[in-house]
Amino acid sequence: MKSMAKEDGGFEGDFAIFFQEWLEGRLAYGRWTDHVAAWMGRERERGRGRNARVLVVRYEDLKADLTGELKRIARHCGIDVGGRIGEKGEEVLEAVREKCSFEYMATNRRVYEPRSVIWRDRSFRFMRKGAVGDYRQLFTEDQCVCFAEAVREAQRKSGQAGACLMRELLGGEEWERGRKEGEERA
């Protein structure tokens, strides 16, 4: 949002202020934890647990095993990569994998950049480094702890389904680190 033009909802100020306002839901798109909780929707209200129509796909998992994640996404969508596509299944999967790689998207960045956003600086690149865990270059240790606390609070509000979803979103290692840091602070 810092790179977005002010008239298009962009934020002006340093990251520490942005982080606090983002965490409290005072920015254009609201609170992240509320956004995530909305994914659970009516299914949770009906007592069915986490919304089965939502598939959590983490960037970290895509980077670690893009082909495996593409197969998981296909299964979630009811597509049998092997049988339904037939003998060409692996060929099709490889073509999709290539187009979904960070390298391909970075090379063809204009295709993937939002066109509805006005950027402050025309040289701004929507596609960043493609590195897992790069947020650590931006977040302070206190911000990591504050974020983990916000996630725990969202979990308390949404119950077991929320805990499962947040664990999926953050991944095992990040989830455990945030949980331990929160316990140490308490």
XYZ file of N, CA and C in Angstrom:
558
model
N 0.819 -1.194 0.000
C 0.000 0.000 0.000
C 0.864 1.259 0.000
N 2.090 1.123 0.480
C 2.974 2.279 0.496
C 3.312 2.736 -0.916
N 3.320 1.827 -1.860
C 3.662 2.166 -3.243
C 2.462 2.644 -4.043
N 1.264 2.515 -3.458
C 0.051 2.965 -4.148
C -0.091 4.477 -3.996
N -0.609 5.124 -5.016
C -0.845 6.560 -4.957
C -1.857 6.870 -3.855
N -1.681 7.993 -3.187
C -2.551 8.367 -2.068
C -4.019 8.372 -2.484
N -4.313 8.910 -3.653
C -5.706 8.979 -4.115
C -6.287 7.600 -4.434
N -5.432 6.586 -4.440
C -5.875 5.223 -4.720
C -5.827 4.353 -3.459
N -5.801 4.996 -2.287
C -5.794 4.258 -1.027
C -4.416 3.989 -0.476
N -3.393 4.594 -1.065
C -2.019 4.374 -0.612
C -1.762 4.955 0.763
N -0.763 4.446 1.426
C -0.406 4.864 2.779
C 0.804 5.771 2.726
N 0.769 6.814 3.543
C 1.923 7.701 3.659
C 2.424 7.628 5.089
N 3.689 7.384 5.250
C 4.281 7.271 6.578
C 5.252 6.114 6.613
N 5.883 5.928 7.777
C 6.870 4.846 7.857
C 6.201 3.502 8.148
N 6.988 2.441 8.031
C 6.437 1.091 8.151
C 5.897 0.806 9.548
N 6.527 1.347 10.582
C 6.062 1.094 11.951
C 4.624 1.589 12.129
N 4.323 2.755 11.595
C 2.962 3.302 11.686
C 2.024 2.482 10.808
N 2.464 2.169 9.605
C 1.661 1.334 8.711
C 1.313 0.011 9.391
N 2.302 -0.650 9.981
C 2.093 -1.951 10.612
C 1.024 -1.849 11.697
N 1.130 -0.839 12.549
C 0.165 -0.688 13.648
C -1.244 -0.437 13.109
N -1.363 0.428 12.126
C -2.682 0.712 11.550
C -3.235 -0.507 10.822
N -2.381 -1.257 10.147
C -2.796 -2.486 9.460
C -3.284 -3.510 10.473
N -2.523 -3.672 11.558
C -2.872 -4.641 12.591
C -4.210 -4.293 13.239
N -4.474 -3.008 13.390
C -5.713 -2.558 14.031
C -6.869 -2.415 13.042
N -6.626 -2.653 11.771
C -7.688 -2.596 10.777
C -8.104 -1.200 10.372
N -7.209 -0.237 10.516
C -7.552 1.150 10.195
C -7.170 1.552 8.771
N -6.744 0.591 7.969
C -6.378 0.896 6.584
C -7.505 0.486 5.643
N -7.349 0.841 4.398
C -8.406 0.658 3.393
C -8.987 -0.748 3.347
N -8.185 -1.768 3.564
C -8.683 -3.127 3.390
C -9.067 -3.810 4.695
N -9.030 -3.085 5.792
C -9.458 -3.645 7.071
C -8.424 -4.544 7.723
N -8.854 -5.213 8.769
C -7.979 -6.077 9.566
C -7.754 -7.417 8.859
N -6.501 -7.821 8.752
C -6.154 -9.077 8.084
C -6.821 -10.264 8.765
N -6.820 -10.299 10.080
C -7.406 -11.437 10.789
C -8.908 -11.533 10.535
N -9.595 -10.408 10.376
C -11.029 -10.437 10.040
C -11.220 -10.997 8.632
N -10.342 -10.607 7.744
C -10.384 -11.098 6.358
C -10.238 -12.618 6.339
N -9.267 -13.135 7.086
C -9.038 -14.574 7.135
C -10.220 -15.283 7.791
N -10.735 -14.722 8.890
C -11.862 -15.343 9.592
C -13.086 -15.445 8.680
N -13.256 -14.498 7.778
C -14.404 -14.520 6.863
C -14.357 -15.725 5.933
N -13.179 -16.271 5.679
C -13.063 -17.443 4.809
C -13.798 -18.641 5.380
N -13.914 -18.665 6.708
C -14.565 -19.817 7.336
C -16.074 -19.759 7.157
N -16.608 -18.575 7.018
C -17.998 -18.319 6.671
C -19.055 -19.209 7.271
N -20.048 -19.497 6.471
C -21.236 -20.219 6.928
C -20.947 -21.641 7.368
N -19.937 -22.262 6.794
C -19.630 -23.649 7.163
C -19.359 -23.752 8.657
N -18.598 -22.793 9.193
C -18.289 -22.805 10.623
C -19.557 -22.566 11.427
N -20.399 -21.648 10.947
C -21.650 -21.348 11.648
C -22.548 -22.573 11.726
N -22.454 -23.440 10.747
C -23.266 -24.656 10.725
C -22.621 -25.780 11.529
N -21.501 -25.506 12.164
C -20.843 -26.506 12.986
C -20.014 -27.507 12.214
N -19.646 -27.180 10.996
C -18.881 -28.117 10.166
C -17.376 -27.892 10.246
N -16.939 -26.979 11.075
C -15.500 -26.709 11.143
C -15.078 -25.750 10.056
N -13.831 -25.828 9.651
C -13.297 -24.911 8.649
C -13.985 -25.136 7.310
N -14.171 -24.071 6.578
C -14.836 -24.109 5.281
C -14.061 -25.000 4.308
N -14.660 -26.123 3.937
C -13.997 -27.087 3.047
C -13.838 -26.552 1.627
N -14.563 -25.488 1.286
C -14.434 -24.918 -0.058
C -13.186 -24.055 -0.184
N -12.547 -23.761 0.950
C -11.347 -22.932 0.941
C -10.118 -23.833 1.010
N -9.224 -23.669 0.072
C -7.962 -24.396 0.081
C -6.864 -23.399 0.432
N -6.158 -23.646 1.492
C -5.061 -22.776 1.887
C -3.827 -23.174 1.082
N -3.302 -22.215 0.345
C -2.095 -22.428 -0.454
C -1.071 -21.409 0.031
N 0.019 -21.895 0.569
C 1.054 -21.025 1.116
C 2.197 -20.870 0.116
N 2.709 -19.656 0.019
C 3.825 -19.381 -0.879
C 5.017 -20.283 -0.564
N 5.260 -20.489 0.731
C 6.376 -21.335 1.149
C 6.252 -22.739 0.566
N 5.025 -23.270 0.555
C 4.802 -24.612 0.014
C 4.949 -24.631 -1.507
N 4.501 -23.567 -2.167
C 4.674 -23.473 -3.618
C 6.156 -23.455 -3.984
N 6.945 -22.712 -3.230
C 8.383 -22.644 -3.495
C 9.056 -23.987 -3.229
N 8.608 -24.694 -2.196
C 9.236 -25.967 -1.829
C 8.882 -27.093 -2.800
N 7.626 -27.114 -3.274
C 7.175 -28.225 -4.131
C 6.041 -27.743 -5.029
N 6.379 -26.982 -6.043
C 5.372 -26.399 -6.927
C 4.524 -27.471 -7.598
N 5.137 -28.514 -8.096
C 4.383 -29.570 -8.778
C 3.407 -30.245 -7.823
N 3.865 -30.571 -6.624
C 2.989 -31.195 -5.630
C 1.820 -30.300 -5.255
N 2.076 -29.006 -5.104
C 1.008 -28.069 -4.757
C 0.024 -27.906 -5.914
N 0.520 -27.889 -7.148
C -0.378 -27.801 -8.302
C -1.292 -29.017 -8.364
N -0.756 -30.191 -8.056
C -1.584 -31.401 -8.027
C -2.633 -31.302 -6.922
N -2.236 -30.769 -5.768
C -3.173 -30.601 -4.647
C -4.291 -29.622 -5.023
N -3.940 -28.534 -5.693
C -4.936 -27.554 -6.145
C -5.879 -28.205 -7.155
N -5.320 -28.966 -8.081
C -6.143 -29.654 -9.087
C -7.125 -30.608 -8.407
N -6.646 -31.400 -7.435
C -7.535 -32.327 -6.708
C -8.649 -31.566 -6.006
N -8.292 -30.443 -5.381
C -9.288 -29.626 -4.677
C -10.372 -29.138 -5.646
N -9.975 -28.859 -6.877
C -10.919 -28.384 -7.902
C -11.616 -29.530 -8.628
N -11.325 -30.760 -8.225
C -11.965 -31.915 -8.845
C -11.340 -32.330 -10.159
N -10.095 -31.945 -10.369
C -9.407 -32.292 -11.611
C -8.431 -33.429 -11.335
N -8.609 -34.534 -12.037
C -7.700 -35.672 -11.930
C -6.624 -35.486 -12.990
N -5.478 -35.005 -12.580
C -4.407 -34.682 -13.527
C -3.996 -35.897 -14.339
N -3.945 -37.060 -13.717
C -3.522 -38.258 -14.432
C -4.606 -38.809 -15.335
N -5.779 -39.090 -14.791
C -6.827 -39.756 -15.546
C -7.625 -38.860 -16.460
N -8.055 -37.734 -15.969
C -8.953 -36.881 -16.730
C -8.271 -36.253 -17.946
N -7.049 -35.868 -17.775
C -6.326 -35.259 -18.883
C -5.708 -36.350 -19.754
N -5.529 -37.507 -19.170
C -4.995 -38.637 -19.930
C -3.488 -38.655 -19.965
N -2.962 -39.213 -21.030
C -1.520 -39.388 -21.155
C -0.771 -38.061 -21.166
N -1.446 -37.018 -21.578
C -0.790 -35.715 -21.652
C -0.791 -35.001 -20.303
N -1.297 -35.657 -19.273
C -1.398 -35.047 -17.947
C -0.106 -34.437 -17.448
N 0.971 -35.195 -17.503
C 2.262 -34.691 -17.029
C 2.759 -33.539 -17.896
N 2.487 -33.617 -19.191
C 2.882 -32.554 -20.122
C 2.142 -31.252 -19.783
N 0.842 -31.374 -19.553
C 0.023 -30.210 -19.192
C 0.483 -29.659 -17.853
N 0.706 -30.540 -16.893
C 1.158 -30.122 -15.571
C 2.484 -29.368 -15.662
N 3.388 -29.829 -16.488
C 4.679 -29.161 -16.653
C 4.498 -27.769 -17.259
N 3.593 -27.632 -18.220
C 3.329 -26.316 -18.830
C 2.736 -25.359 -17.797
N 1.829 -25.859 -16.975
C 1.230 -25.036 -15.915
C 2.303 -24.664 -14.897
N 3.115 -25.647 -14.509
C 4.176 -25.404 -13.531
C 5.111 -24.293 -14.009
N 5.478 -24.341 -15.273
C 6.371 -23.321 -15.818
C 5.742 -21.931 -15.708
N 4.456 -21.829 -16.058
C 3.782 -20.523 -16.044
C 3.537 -20.015 -14.617
N 3.551 -20.917 -13.644
C 3.321 -20.541 -12.242
C 4.612 -20.286 -11.474
N 5.741 -20.487 -12.091
C 7.006 -20.288 -11.378
C 7.252 -18.791 -11.182
N 7.920 -18.459 -10.100
C 8.233 -17.062 -9.837
C 9.084 -16.493 -10.966
N 10.003 -17.287 -11.456
C 10.902 -16.830 -12.516
C 10.113 -16.416 -13.763
N 9.137 -17.233 -14.143
C 8.322 -16.919 -15.319
C 7.512 -15.642 -15.071
N 6.897 -15.565 -13.892
C 6.068 -14.393 -13.600
C 6.906 -13.127 -13.521
N 8.113 -13.219 -12.971
C 8.983 -12.044 -12.894
C 9.405 -11.592 -14.290
N 9.671 -12.548 -15.169
C 10.052 -12.233 -16.547
C 8.886 -11.591 -17.300
N 7.680 -12.005 -16.985
C 6.470 -11.506 -17.652
C 5.636 -10.669 -16.683
N 6.299 -9.848 -15.895
C 5.655 -9.154 -14.779
C 4.464 -8.284 -15.174
N 4.479 -7.700 -16.328
C 3.366 -6.829 -16.736
C 2.038 -7.582 -16.797
N 2.097 -8.862 -17.084
C 0.888 -9.688 -17.143
C 0.280 -9.842 -15.750
N 1.121 -9.847 -14.711
C 0.675 -10.163 -13.353
C 0.494 -8.947 -12.453
N 0.910 -7.788 -12.892
C 0.758 -6.595 -12.066
C -0.674 -6.092 -12.122
N -1.211 -5.697 -10.966
C -2.577 -5.151 -10.958
C -2.658 -3.909 -11.847
N -3.668 -3.869 -12.677
C -3.836 -2.718 -13.576
C -4.780 -1.679 -12.990
N -5.500 -2.063 -11.949
C -6.483 -1.155 -11.363
C -5.863 -0.236 -10.316
N -4.565 -0.369 -10.079
C -3.889 0.404 -9.039
C -3.032 1.489 -9.677
N -3.058 2.664 -9.061
C -2.193 3.756 -9.506
C -0.962 3.732 -8.602
N 0.218 3.515 -9.179
C 1.452 3.456 -8.405
C 2.068 4.842 -8.302
N 2.688 5.139 -7.174
C 3.361 6.429 -6.987
C 4.551 6.563 -7.924
N 5.303 5.496 -8.025
C 6.531 5.497 -8.803
C 6.364 4.512 -9.957
N 6.474 4.985 -11.158
C 6.257 4.120 -12.328
C 7.271 2.972 -12.408
N 8.392 3.094 -11.711
C 9.389 2.019 -11.745
C 9.116 0.950 -10.673
N 8.058 1.143 -9.873
C 7.719 0.170 -8.824
C 7.438 -1.197 -9.436
N 7.918 -2.236 -8.774
C 7.689 -3.610 -9.222
C 6.807 -4.323 -8.211
N 5.649 -4.771 -8.662
C 4.718 -5.520 -7.826
C 5.333 -6.856 -7.413
N 6.046 -7.482 -8.339
C 6.728 -8.746 -8.056
C 8.006 -8.409 -7.289
N 8.125 -8.972 -6.108
C 9.307 -8.676 -5.300
C 10.418 -9.680 -5.576
N 11.090 -10.170 -4.546
C 12.241 -11.068 -4.713
C 11.848 -12.518 -4.934
N 10.700 -12.900 -4.444
C 10.310 -14.301 -4.538
C 10.978 -15.156 -3.481
N 11.470 -14.521 -2.425
C 12.180 -15.243 -1.364
C 11.230 -15.560 -0.213
N 11.324 -16.774 0.295
C 10.541 -17.186 1.456
C 11.113 -16.505 2.697
N 10.240 -15.970 3.544
C 10.666 -15.374 4.807
C 11.226 -13.975 4.691
N 11.053 -13.328 3.550
C 11.619 -11.997 3.339
C 11.002 -10.945 4.262
N 9.838 -11.250 4.830
C 9.210 -10.303 5.756
C 10.139 -10.006 6.940
N 11.028 -10.939 7.261
C 11.942 -10.743 8.391
C 12.879 -9.554 8.157
N 13.050 -9.163 6.899
C 13.862 -7.987 6.586
C 13.119 -6.701 6.932
N 11.810 -6.801 7.047
C 10.968 -5.633 7.271
C 10.412 -5.573 8.693
N 9.941 -6.704 9.209
C 9.341 -6.762 10.546
C 10.432 -6.738 11.614
N 10.192 -5.957 12.671
C 11.071 -6.035 13.831
C 10.649 -7.250 14.652
N 11.451 -7.615 15.636
C 11.099 -8.742 16.503
C 9.772 -8.456 17.216
N 9.604 -7.217 17.698
C 8.349 -6.844 18.371
C 7.152 -6.950 17.428
N 7.332 -6.570 16.170
C 6.234 -6.675 15.208
C 5.873 -8.130 14.950
N 6.860 -9.005 14.902
C 6.580 -10.442 14.746
C 5.749 -10.944 15.918
N 6.102 -10.519 17.123
C 5.368 -10.936 18.318
C 3.957 -10.354 18.297
N 3.812 -9.081 17.931
C 2.480 -8.451 17.855
C 1.597 -9.172 16.844
N 2.171 -9.537 15.715
C 1.408 -10.257 14.704
C 0.968 -11.612 15.242
N 1.878 -12.321 15.906
C 1.539 -13.628 16.487
C 0.420 -13.480 17.518
N 0.453 -12.414 18.301
C -0.610 -12.170 19.288
C -1.943 -11.902 18.592
N -1.916 -11.152 17.504
C -3.149 -10.881 16.751
C -3.722 -12.173 16.185
N -2.856 -13.056 15.726
C -3.301 -14.347 15.198
C -3.922 -15.178 16.311
N -3.283 -15.197 17.483
C -3.845 -15.952 18.618
C -5.209 -15.406 19.027
N -5.354 -14.091 19.014
C -6.643 -13.479 19.365
C -7.710 -13.873 18.350
N -7.353 -13.861 17.081
C -8.299 -14.285 16.041
C -8.665 -15.748 16.232
N -7.698 -16.547 16.633
C -7.952 -17.971 16.890
C -8.939 -18.135 18.038
N -8.740 -17.382 19.101
C -9.658 -17.481 20.252
C -11.083 -17.133 19.843
N -11.213 -16.123 19.004
C -12.544 -15.689 18.567
C -13.217 -16.710 17.659
N -12.417 -17.413 16.865
C -13.013 -18.318 15.882
C -12.954 -19.782 16.288
N -12.384 -20.093 17.431
C -12.389 -21.464 17.928
C -11.422 -22.379 17.207
N -11.701 -23.677 17.278
C -10.804 -24.694 16.731
C -10.601 -24.543 15.227
N -11.668 -24.209 14.513
C -11.530 -24.041 13.062
C -10.536 -22.928 12.754
N -10.600 -21.862 13.541
C -9.668 -20.753 13.354
C -8.240 -21.154 13.647
N -8.062 -21.973 14.679
C -6.717 -22.439 15.019
C -6.137 -23.258 13.873
N -6.944 -24.132 13.309
C -6.475 -24.968 12.191
C -6.115 -24.109 10.984
N -6.976 -23.146 10.665
C -6.727 -22.305 9.502
C -5.489 -21.444 9.709
N -5.363 -20.828 10.879
C -4.200 -19.981 11.141
C -2.918 -20.814 11.100
N -2.960 -22.019 11.631
C -1.786 -22.899 11.601
C -1.425 -23.218 10.150
N -2.445 -23.478 9.336
C -2.192 -23.753 7.914
C -1.595 -22.543 7.217
N -2.148 -21.364 7.506
C -1.679 -20.146 6.847
C -0.239 -19.824 7.210
N 0.068 -19.930 8.481
C 1.391 -19.536 8.938
C 2.421 -20.640 8.795
N 1.973 -21.864 8.695
C 2.901 -22.989 8.613
C 3.360 -23.398 9.995
N 3.738 -24.633 10.142
C 4.092 -25.183 11.443
C 5.176 -24.422 12.176
N 6.277 -24.135 11.495
C 7.413 -23.477 12.138
C 7.056 -22.066 12.589
N 6.439 -21.274 11.712
C 6.059 -19.904 12.064
C 5.025 -19.898 13.179
N 4.070 -20.822 13.108
C 3.020 -20.914 14.119
C 3.638 -21.201 15.487
N 4.504 -22.183 15.540
C 5.124 -22.569 16.813
C 5.993 -21.446 17.364
N 6.745 -20.792 16.504
C 7.606 -19.694 16.956
C 6.762 -18.574 17.556
N 5.686 -18.201 16.875
C 4.803 -17.154 17.385
C 4.135 -17.556 18.687
N 3.728 -18.820 18.792
C 3.075 -19.309 20.003
C 4.042 -19.235 21.184
N 5.277 -19.682 20.981
C 6.279 -19.671 22.054
C 6.623 -18.247 22.477
N 6.777 -17.345 21.496
C 7.092 -15.954 21.822
C 5.972 -15.329 22.638
N 4.739 -15.651 22.300
C 3.596 -15.131 23.047
C 3.554 -15.660 24.464
N 3.862 -16.938 24.639
C 3.881 -17.533 25.977
C 4.973 -16.903 26.835
N 6.122 -16.632 26.229
C 7.229 -16.020 26.965
C 6.878 -14.607 27.409
N 6.116 -13.900 26.596
C 5.720 -12.523 26.930
C 4.685 -12.480 28.041
N 3.822 -13.517 28.097
C 2.706 -13.528 29.054
C 3.173 -13.743 30.477
